[in-house]
GROMACS .gro file of C-alpha atoms in nm:
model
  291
    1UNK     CA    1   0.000   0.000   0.000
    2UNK     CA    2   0.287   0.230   0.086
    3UNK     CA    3   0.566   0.079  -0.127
    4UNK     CA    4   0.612   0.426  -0.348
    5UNK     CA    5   0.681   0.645  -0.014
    6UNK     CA    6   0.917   0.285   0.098
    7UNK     CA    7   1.078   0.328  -0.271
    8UNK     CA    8   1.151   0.686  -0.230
    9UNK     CA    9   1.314   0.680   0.101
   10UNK     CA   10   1.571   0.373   0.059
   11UNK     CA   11   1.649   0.580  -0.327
   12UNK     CA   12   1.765   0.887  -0.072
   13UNK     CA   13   1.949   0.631   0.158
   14UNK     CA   14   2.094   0.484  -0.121
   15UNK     CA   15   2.379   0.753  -0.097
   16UNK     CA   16   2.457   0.682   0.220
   17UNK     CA   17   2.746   0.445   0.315
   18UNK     CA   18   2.611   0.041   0.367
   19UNK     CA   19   2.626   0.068   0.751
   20UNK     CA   20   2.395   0.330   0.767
   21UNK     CA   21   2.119   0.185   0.597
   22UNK     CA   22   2.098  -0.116   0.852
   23UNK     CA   23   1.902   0.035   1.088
   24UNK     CA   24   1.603   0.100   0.796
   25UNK     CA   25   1.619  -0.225   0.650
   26UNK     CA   26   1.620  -0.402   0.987
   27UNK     CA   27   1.342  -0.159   1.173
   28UNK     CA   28   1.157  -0.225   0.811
   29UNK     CA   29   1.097  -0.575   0.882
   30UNK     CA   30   0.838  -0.533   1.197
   31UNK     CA   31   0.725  -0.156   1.187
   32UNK     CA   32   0.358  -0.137   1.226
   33UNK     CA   33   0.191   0.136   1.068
   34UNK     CA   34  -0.185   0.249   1.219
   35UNK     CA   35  -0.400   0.458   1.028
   36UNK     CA   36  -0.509   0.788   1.248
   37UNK     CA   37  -0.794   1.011   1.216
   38UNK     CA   38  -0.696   1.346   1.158
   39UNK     CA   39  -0.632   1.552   1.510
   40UNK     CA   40  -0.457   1.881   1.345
   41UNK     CA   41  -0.412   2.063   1.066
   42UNK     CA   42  -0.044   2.022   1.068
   43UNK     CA   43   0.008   1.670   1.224
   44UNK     CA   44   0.059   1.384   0.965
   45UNK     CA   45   0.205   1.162   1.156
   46UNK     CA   46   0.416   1.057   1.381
   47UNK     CA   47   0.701   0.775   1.519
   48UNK     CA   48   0.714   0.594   1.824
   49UNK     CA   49   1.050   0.482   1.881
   50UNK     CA   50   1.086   0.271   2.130
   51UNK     CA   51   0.765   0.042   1.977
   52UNK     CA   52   0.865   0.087   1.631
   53UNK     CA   53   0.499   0.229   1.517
   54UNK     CA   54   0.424   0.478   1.339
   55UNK     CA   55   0.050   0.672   1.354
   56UNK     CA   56  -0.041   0.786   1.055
   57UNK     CA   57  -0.313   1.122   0.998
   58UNK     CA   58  -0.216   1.186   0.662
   59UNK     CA   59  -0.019   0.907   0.419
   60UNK     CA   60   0.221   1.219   0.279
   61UNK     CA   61   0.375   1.242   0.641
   62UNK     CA   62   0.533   0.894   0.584
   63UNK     CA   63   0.821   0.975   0.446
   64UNK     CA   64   0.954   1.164   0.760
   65UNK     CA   65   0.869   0.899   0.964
   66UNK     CA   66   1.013   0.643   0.787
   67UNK     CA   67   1.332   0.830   0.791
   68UNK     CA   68   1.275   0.817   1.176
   69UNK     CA   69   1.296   0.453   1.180
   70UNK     CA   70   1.600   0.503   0.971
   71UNK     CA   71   1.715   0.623   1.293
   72UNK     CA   72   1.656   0.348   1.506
   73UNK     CA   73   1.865   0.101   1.620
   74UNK     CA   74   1.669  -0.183   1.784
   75UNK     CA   75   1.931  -0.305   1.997
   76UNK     CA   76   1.973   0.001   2.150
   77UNK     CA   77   1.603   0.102   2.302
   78UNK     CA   78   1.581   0.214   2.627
   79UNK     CA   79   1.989   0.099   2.676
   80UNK     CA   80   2.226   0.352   2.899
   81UNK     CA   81   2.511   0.509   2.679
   82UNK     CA   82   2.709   0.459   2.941
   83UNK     CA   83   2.693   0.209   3.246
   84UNK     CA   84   2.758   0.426   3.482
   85UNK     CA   85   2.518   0.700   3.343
   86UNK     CA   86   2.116   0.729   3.378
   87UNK     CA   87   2.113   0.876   2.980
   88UNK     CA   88   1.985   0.640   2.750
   89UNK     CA   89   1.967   0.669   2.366
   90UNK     CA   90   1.718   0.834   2.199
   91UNK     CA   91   1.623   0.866   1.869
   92UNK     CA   92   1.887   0.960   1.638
   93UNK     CA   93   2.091   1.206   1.798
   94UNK     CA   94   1.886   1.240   2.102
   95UNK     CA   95   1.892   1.091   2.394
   96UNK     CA   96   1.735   1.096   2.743
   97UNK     CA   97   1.763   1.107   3.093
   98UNK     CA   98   1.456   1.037   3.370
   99UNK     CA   99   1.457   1.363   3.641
  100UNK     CA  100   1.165   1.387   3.912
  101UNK     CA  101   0.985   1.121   3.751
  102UNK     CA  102   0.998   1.263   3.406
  103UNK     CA  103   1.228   1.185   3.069
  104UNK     CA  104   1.415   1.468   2.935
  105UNK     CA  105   1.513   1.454   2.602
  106UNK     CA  106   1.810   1.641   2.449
  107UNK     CA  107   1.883   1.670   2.105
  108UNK     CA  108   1.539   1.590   1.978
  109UNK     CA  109   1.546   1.925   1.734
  110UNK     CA  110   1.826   1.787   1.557
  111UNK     CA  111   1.716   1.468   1.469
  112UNK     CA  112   1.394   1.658   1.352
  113UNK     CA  113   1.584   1.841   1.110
  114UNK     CA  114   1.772   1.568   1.012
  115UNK     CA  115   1.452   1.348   0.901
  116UNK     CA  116   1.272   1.643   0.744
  117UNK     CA  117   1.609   1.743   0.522
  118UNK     CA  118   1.625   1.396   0.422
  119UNK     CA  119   1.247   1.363   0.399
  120UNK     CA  120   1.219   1.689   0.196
  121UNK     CA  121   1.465   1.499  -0.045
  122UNK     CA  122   1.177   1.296  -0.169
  123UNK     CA  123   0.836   1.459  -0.074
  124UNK     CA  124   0.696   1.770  -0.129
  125UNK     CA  125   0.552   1.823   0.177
  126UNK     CA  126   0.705   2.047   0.440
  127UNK     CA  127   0.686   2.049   0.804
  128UNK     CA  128   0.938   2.117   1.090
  129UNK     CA  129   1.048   2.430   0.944
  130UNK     CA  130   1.273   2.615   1.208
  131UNK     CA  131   1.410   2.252   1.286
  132UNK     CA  132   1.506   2.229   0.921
  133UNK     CA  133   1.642   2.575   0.809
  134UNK     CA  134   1.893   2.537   1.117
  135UNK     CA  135   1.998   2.199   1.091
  136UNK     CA  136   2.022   2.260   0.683
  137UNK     CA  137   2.265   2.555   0.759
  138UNK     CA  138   2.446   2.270   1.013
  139UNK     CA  139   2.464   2.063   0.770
  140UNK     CA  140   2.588   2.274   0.482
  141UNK     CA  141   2.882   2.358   0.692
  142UNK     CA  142   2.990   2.015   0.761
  143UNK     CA  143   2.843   1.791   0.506
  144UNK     CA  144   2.568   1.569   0.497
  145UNK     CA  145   2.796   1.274   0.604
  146UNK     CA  146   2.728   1.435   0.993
  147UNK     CA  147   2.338   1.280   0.919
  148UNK     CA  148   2.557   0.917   0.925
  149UNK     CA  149   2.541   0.983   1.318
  150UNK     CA  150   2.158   0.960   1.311
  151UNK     CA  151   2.136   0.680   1.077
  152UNK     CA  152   2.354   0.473   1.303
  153UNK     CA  153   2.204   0.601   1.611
  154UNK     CA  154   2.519   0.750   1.748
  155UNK     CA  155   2.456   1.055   1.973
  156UNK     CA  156   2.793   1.039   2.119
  157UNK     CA  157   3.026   1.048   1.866
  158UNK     CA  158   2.807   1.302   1.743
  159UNK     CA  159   2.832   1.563   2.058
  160UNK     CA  160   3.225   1.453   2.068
  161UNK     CA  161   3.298   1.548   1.699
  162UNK     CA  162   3.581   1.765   1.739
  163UNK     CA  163   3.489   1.949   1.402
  164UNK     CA  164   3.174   2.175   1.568
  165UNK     CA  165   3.260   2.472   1.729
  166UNK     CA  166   3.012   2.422   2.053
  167UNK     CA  167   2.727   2.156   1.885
  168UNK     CA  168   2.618   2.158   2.268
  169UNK     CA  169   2.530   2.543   2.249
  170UNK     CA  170   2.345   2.468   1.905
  171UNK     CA  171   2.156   2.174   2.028
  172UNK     CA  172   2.036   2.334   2.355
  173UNK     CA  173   1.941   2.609   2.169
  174UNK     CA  174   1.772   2.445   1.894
  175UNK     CA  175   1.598   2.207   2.151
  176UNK     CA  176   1.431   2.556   2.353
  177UNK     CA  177   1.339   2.664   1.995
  178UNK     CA  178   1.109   2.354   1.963
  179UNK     CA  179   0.951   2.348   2.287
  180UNK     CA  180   0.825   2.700   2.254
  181UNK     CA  181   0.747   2.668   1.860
  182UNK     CA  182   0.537   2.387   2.019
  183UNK     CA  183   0.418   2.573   2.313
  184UNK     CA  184   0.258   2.870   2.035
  185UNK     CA  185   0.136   2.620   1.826
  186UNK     CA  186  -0.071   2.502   2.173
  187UNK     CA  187  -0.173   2.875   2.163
  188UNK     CA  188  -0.294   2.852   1.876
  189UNK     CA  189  -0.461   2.534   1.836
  190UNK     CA  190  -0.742   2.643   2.210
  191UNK     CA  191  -0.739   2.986   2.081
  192UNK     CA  192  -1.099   2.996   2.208
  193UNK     CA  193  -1.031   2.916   2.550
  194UNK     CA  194  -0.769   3.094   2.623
  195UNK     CA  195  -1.013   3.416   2.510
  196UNK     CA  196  -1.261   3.238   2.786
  197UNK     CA  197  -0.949   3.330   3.025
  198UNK     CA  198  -0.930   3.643   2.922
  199UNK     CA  199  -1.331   3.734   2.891
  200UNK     CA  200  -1.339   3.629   3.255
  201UNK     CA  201  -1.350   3.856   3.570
  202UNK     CA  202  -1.084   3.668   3.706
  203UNK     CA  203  -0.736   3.905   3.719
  204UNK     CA  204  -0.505   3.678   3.850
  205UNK     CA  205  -0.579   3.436   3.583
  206UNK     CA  206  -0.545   3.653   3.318
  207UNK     CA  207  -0.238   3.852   3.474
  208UNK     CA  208  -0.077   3.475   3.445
  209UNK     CA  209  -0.152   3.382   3.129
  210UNK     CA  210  -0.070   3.712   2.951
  211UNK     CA  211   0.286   3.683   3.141
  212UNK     CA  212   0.306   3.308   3.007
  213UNK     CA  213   0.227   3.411   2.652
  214UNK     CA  214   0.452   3.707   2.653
  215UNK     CA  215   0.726   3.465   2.799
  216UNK     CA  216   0.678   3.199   2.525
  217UNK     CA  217   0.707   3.481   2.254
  218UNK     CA  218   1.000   3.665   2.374
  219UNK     CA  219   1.210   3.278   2.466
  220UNK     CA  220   1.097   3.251   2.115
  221UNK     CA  221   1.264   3.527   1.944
  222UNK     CA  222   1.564   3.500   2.161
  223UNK     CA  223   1.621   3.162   2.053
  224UNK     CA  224   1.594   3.217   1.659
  225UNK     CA  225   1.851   3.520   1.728
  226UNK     CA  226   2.089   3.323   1.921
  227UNK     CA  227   2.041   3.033   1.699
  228UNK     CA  228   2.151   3.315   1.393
  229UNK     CA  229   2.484   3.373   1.614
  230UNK     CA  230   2.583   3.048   1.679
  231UNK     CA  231   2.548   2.908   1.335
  232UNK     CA  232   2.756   3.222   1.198
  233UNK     CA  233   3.036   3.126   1.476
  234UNK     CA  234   3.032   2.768   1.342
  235UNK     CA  235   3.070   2.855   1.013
  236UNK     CA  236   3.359   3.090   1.103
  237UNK     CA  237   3.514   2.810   1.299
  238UNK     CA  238   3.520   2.506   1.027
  239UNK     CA  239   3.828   2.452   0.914
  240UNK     CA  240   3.701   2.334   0.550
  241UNK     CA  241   3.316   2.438   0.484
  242UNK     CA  242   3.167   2.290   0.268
  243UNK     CA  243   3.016   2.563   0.134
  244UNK     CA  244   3.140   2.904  -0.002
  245UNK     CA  245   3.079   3.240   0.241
  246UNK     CA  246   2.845   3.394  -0.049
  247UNK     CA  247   2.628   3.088  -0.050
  248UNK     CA  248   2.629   3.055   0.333
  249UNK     CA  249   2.514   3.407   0.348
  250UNK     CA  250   2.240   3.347   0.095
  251UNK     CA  251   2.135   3.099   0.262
  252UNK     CA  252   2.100   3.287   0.600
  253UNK     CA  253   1.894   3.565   0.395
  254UNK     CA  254   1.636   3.294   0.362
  255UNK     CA  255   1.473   3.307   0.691
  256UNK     CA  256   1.347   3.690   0.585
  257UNK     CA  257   1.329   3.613   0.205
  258UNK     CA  258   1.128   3.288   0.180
  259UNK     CA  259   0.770   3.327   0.235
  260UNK     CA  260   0.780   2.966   0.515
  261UNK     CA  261   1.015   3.173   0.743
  262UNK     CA  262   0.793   3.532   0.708
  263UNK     CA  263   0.506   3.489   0.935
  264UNK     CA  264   0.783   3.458   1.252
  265UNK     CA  265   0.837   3.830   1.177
  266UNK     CA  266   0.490   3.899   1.315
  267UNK     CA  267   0.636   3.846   1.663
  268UNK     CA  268   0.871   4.145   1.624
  269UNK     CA  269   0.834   4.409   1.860
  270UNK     CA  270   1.037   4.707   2.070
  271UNK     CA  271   1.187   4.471   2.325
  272UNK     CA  272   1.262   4.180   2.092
  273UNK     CA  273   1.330   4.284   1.700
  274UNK     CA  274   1.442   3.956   1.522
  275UNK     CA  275   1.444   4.135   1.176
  276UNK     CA  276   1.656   4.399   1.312
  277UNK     CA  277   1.890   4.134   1.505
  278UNK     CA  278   1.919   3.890   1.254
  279UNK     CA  279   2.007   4.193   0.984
  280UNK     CA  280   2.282   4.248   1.224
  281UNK     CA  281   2.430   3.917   1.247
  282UNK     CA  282   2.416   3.852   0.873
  283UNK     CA  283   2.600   4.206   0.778
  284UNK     CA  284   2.925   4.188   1.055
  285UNK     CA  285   2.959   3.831   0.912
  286UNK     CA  286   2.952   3.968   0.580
  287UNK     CA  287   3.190   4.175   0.671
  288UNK     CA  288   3.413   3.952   0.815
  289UNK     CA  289   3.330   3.977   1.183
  290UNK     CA  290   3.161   3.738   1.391
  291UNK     CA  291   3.080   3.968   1.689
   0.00000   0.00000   0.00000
């Protein structure tokens, strides 16, 4: 039933080395795949790692999650990455750690943007957006042979890769950026009764969740600018990137150029003016500076 969106992934894994295609072909062989109804307007689907199933909403989000499973490696679910450690792997990248009864997970973003770069290789469809233009810039420093680290499910040689500048600070960074992306998209999603909040007579209530909001959006902004400065100081770092300074700055102009990236811009304001930030950034890079 699926074979074409199957087809189109393993053609994109097909340039990648043997090794890192064994996770795909070896998840391939049990992965259950349950068709949803639609929650969302912007969910199509989604992965469950440590059960190998994936939940489909909309058949054109397989692709993503397929890469995903790409990412898995079966004999390493739920295993410590070290034995003296309480992290475990994640997918990908990420990995995890239990605190107060809940699982952190670090380096989730990344492994986002590397499924939707590789995803975006072979489907039209577009999602993850700010995971992807950050992680594409990542990548076009270094090469895409960095994406080998998800494929085999290797967070640690990945964090330890003596070629990034501070992948820690870009992670961390990139990691915030999702929560609160997600945390608006909740906003935006019970619109309606969050307005019941603030059509109510109760002041505290309100008081809160205006502070929360205004929180969310100016964590948000800070992120995408900090995000813009740490990216530049990678670049500046790499011994050999693999991509010219012209291009690089091109492709940095595309978060106020390309029409998927404008809408952020409505979040500008006097306290917080990512246009005006980002502007700045791009021009003392251009210019040979990186502070």
């Amino acid at each position: 039933m699926y074979e074409i969106y199957f087809k189109k992934v393993e053609e994109v894994l097909d340039a990648f080395p043997v090794d890192c295609r064994t996770n795909y072909y070896e998840n391939k062989k049990s992965v259950k795949i349950e068709i949803q109804d639609e929650l969302f307007k912007n969910l199509y689907a989604t992965y469950d790692h440590e059960k190998n199933e994936i939940e489909l909403y909309r058949e054109t989000g397989l692709p993503h999650e397929l890469f995903h499973m790409a990412f898995r490696d079966k004999k390493k679910v739920e295993k410590k990455i070290f034995e003296d450690s309480d992290i475990i792997y994640g997918n990908g990248i990420s990995y995890s750690r239990v605190q107060d009864g809940k699982k952190n997970t670090a380096g989730k973003a990344i492994t986002e943007g590397f499924a939707e770069y590789l995803s975006r290789k072979c489907s039209e469809e577009k999602g993850h957006l700010l995971e992807f233009f950050f992680t594409d810039l990542l990548i076009s420093i270094y090469g895409e042979e960095i994406i080998c680290y998800a494929l085999k499910n290797n967070s640690f040689e990945f964090f330890t890769d003596e070629r990034f500048n501070d992948i820690m600070l870009f992670s961390r960074t990139l990691d915030s950026l999702y929560d609160l992306s997600g945390a608006i998209q909740t906003i935006s999603r019970f619109s309606d009764i969050f307005k019941q909040v603030f059509n109510s007579n109760d002041e505290e209530e309100k008081r809160k969740l205006s502070r929360s909001i205004f929180e969310i959006k100016q964590g948000f902004k800070n992120c995408v600018v900090k995000l813009f400065e740490v990216i530049v100081n990678e670049y500046n770092s790499c011994n050999k990137p693999k991509i010219s300074k012209d291009d690089f700055i091109l492709k940095l102009e595309e978060f106020s150029k390309n029409t998927d990236y404008q809408h952020f811009y409505k979040l500008d304001d006097s306290i917080v003016n990512m246009t005006k930030e980002i502007n700045k950034i791009i021009k003392r890079f251009s210019k040979g500076r990186s502070k």
